[in-house]
PDB file of C-alpha atoms in Angstrom:
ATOM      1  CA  UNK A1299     216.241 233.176 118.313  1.00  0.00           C
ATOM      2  CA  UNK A1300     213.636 233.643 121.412  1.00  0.00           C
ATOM      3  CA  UNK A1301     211.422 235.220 118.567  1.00  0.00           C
ATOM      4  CA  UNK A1302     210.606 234.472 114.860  1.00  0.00           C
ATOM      5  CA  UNK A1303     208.317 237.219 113.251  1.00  0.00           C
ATOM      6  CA  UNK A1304     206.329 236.122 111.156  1.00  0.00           C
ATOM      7  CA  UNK A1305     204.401 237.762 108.056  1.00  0.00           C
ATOM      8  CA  UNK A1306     200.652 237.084 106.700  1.00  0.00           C
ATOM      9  CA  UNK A1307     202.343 235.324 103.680  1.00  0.00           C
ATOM     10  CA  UNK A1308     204.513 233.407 106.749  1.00  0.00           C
ATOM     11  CA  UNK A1309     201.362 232.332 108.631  1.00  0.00           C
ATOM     12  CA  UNK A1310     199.530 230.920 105.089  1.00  0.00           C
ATOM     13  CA  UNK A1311     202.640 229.292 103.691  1.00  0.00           C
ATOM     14  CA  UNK A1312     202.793 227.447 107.397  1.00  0.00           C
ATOM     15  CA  UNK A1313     198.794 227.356 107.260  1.00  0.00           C
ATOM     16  CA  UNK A1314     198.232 226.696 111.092  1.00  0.00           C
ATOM     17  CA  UNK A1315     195.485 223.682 112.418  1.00  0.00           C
ATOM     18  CA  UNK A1316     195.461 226.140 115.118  1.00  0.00           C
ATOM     19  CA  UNK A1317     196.654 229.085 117.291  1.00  0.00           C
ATOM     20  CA  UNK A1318     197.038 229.997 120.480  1.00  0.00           C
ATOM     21  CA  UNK A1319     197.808 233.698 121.096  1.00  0.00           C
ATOM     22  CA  UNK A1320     199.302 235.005 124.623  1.00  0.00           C
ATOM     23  CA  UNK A1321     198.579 238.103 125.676  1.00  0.00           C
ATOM     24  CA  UNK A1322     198.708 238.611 129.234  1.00  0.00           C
ATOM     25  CA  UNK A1323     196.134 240.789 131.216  1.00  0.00           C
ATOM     26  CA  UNK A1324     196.894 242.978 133.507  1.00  0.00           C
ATOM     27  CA  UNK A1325     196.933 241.288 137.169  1.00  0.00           C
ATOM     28  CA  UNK A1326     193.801 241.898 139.419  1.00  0.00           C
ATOM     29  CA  UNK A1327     193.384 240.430 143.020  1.00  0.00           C
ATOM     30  CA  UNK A1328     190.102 238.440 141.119  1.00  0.00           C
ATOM     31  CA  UNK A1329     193.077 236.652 139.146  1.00  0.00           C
ATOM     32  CA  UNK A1330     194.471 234.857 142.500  1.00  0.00           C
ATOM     33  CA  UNK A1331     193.818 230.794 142.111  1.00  0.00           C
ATOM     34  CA  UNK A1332     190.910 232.302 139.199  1.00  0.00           C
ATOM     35  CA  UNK A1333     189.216 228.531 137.887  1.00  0.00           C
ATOM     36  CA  UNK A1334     189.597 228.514 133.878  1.00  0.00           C
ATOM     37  CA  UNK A1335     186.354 228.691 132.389  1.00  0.00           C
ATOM     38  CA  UNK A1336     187.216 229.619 128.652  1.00  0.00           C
ATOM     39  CA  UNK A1337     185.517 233.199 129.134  1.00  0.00           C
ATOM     40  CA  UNK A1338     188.026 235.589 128.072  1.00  0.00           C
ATOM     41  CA  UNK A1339     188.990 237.872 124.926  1.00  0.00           C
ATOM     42  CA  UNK A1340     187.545 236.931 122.083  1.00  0.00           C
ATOM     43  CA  UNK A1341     190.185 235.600 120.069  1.00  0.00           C
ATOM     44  CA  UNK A1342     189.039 236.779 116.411  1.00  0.00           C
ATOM     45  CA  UNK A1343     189.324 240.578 117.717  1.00  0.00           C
ATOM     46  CA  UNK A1344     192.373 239.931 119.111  1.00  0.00           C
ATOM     47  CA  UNK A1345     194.503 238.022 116.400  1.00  0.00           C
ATOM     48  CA  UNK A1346     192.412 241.190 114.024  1.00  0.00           C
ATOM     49  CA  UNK A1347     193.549 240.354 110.009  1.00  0.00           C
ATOM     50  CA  UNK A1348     195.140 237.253 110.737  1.00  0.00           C
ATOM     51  CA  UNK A1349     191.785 235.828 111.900  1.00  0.00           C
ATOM     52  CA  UNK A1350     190.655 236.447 108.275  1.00  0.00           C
ATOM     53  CA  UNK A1351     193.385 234.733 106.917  1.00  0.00           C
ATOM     54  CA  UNK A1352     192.327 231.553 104.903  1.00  0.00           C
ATOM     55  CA  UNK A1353     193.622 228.770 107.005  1.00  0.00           C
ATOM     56  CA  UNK A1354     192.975 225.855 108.503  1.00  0.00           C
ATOM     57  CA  UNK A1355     192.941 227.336 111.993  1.00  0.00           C
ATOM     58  CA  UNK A1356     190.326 229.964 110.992  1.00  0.00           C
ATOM     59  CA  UNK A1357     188.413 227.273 108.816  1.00  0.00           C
ATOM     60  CA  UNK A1358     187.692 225.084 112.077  1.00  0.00           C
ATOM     61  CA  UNK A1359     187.664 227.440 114.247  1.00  0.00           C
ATOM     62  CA  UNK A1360     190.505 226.794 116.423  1.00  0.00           C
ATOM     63  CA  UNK A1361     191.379 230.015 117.569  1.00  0.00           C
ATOM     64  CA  UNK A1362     192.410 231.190 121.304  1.00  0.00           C
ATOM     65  CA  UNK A1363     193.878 233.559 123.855  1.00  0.00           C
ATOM     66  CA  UNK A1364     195.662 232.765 127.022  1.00  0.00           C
ATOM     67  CA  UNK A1365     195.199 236.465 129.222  1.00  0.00           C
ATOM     68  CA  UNK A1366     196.201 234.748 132.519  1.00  0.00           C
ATOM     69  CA  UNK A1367     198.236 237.846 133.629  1.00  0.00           C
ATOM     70  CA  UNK A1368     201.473 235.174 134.547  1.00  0.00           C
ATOM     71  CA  UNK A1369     200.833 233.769 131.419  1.00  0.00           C
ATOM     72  CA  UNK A1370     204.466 234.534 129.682  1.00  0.00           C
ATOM     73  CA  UNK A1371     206.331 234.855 133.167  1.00  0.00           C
ATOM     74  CA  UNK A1372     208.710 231.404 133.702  1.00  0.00           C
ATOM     75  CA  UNK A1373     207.817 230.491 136.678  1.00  0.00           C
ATOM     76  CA  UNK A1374     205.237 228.127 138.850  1.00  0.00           C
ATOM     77  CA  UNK A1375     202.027 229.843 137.135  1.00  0.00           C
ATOM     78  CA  UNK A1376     202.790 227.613 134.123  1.00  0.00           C
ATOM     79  CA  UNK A1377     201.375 225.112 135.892  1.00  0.00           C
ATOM     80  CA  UNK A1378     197.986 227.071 135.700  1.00  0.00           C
ATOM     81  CA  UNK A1379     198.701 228.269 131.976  1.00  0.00           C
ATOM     82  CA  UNK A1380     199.427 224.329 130.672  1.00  0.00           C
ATOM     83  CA  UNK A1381     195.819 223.279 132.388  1.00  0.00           C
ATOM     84  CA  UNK A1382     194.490 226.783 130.156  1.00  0.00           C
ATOM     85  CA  UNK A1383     196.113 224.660 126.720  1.00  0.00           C
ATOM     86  CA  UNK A1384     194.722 221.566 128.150  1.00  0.00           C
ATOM     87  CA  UNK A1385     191.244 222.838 128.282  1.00  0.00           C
ATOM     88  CA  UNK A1386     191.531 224.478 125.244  1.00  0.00           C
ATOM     89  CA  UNK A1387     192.337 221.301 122.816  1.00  0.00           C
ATOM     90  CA  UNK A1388     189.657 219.601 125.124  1.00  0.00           C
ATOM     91  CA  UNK A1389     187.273 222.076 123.841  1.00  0.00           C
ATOM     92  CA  UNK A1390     188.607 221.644 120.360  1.00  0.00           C
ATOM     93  CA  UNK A1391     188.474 218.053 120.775  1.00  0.00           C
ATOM     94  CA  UNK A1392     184.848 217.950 121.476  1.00  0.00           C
ATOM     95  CA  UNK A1393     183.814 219.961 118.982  1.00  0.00           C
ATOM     96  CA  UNK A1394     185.736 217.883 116.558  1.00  0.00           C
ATOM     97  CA  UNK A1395     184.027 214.576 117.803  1.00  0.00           C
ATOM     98  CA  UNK A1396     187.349 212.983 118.821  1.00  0.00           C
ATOM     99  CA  UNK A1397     187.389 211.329 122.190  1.00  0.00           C
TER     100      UNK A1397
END
């Protein structure tokens, strides 16, 4: 299936190191070539009860949103959204210590 829903018990039984939730933004002529700078939603609003889930991903932290408006479309722009995941488990990298 494209999809698999998945259910609070779902998410603890998996118990996630981390999440990444997409949920593109409506496009803006600001968006064109945008740099990635981490500013966006904040992700504990938007993932709402699951962000008080007890998991690891909520434990350390490792919680984000891609908005980029192309960010589910299959196309070239996932060039720009896989540099967005990069930077993200950079981020969580350095806060972790690793290298």
């Amino acid at each position: 299936s494209m999809w698999i829903g998945l259910d609070f018990e779902d998410i603890v039984r998996l118990n996630p190191d981390a999440i990444i939730l997409f949920s593109p933004r409506e496009p803006s002529e600001a968006d064109l070539f945008a740099p990635i700078d981490g500013a966006g939603p904040d992700p504990r609003e938007m993932l709402g009860k699951i962000a008080e889930l007890d998991i690891n991903a909520v434990r350390l932290g490792r919680l984000a949103v891609i908005d980029d408006p192309l960010g589910l479309l299959p196309s070239t722009s996932f060039g720009h959204v896989g540099d967005e995941v990069a930077e993200i488990f950079r981020r969580w990298s350095k806060e972790a210590g690793t290298p």
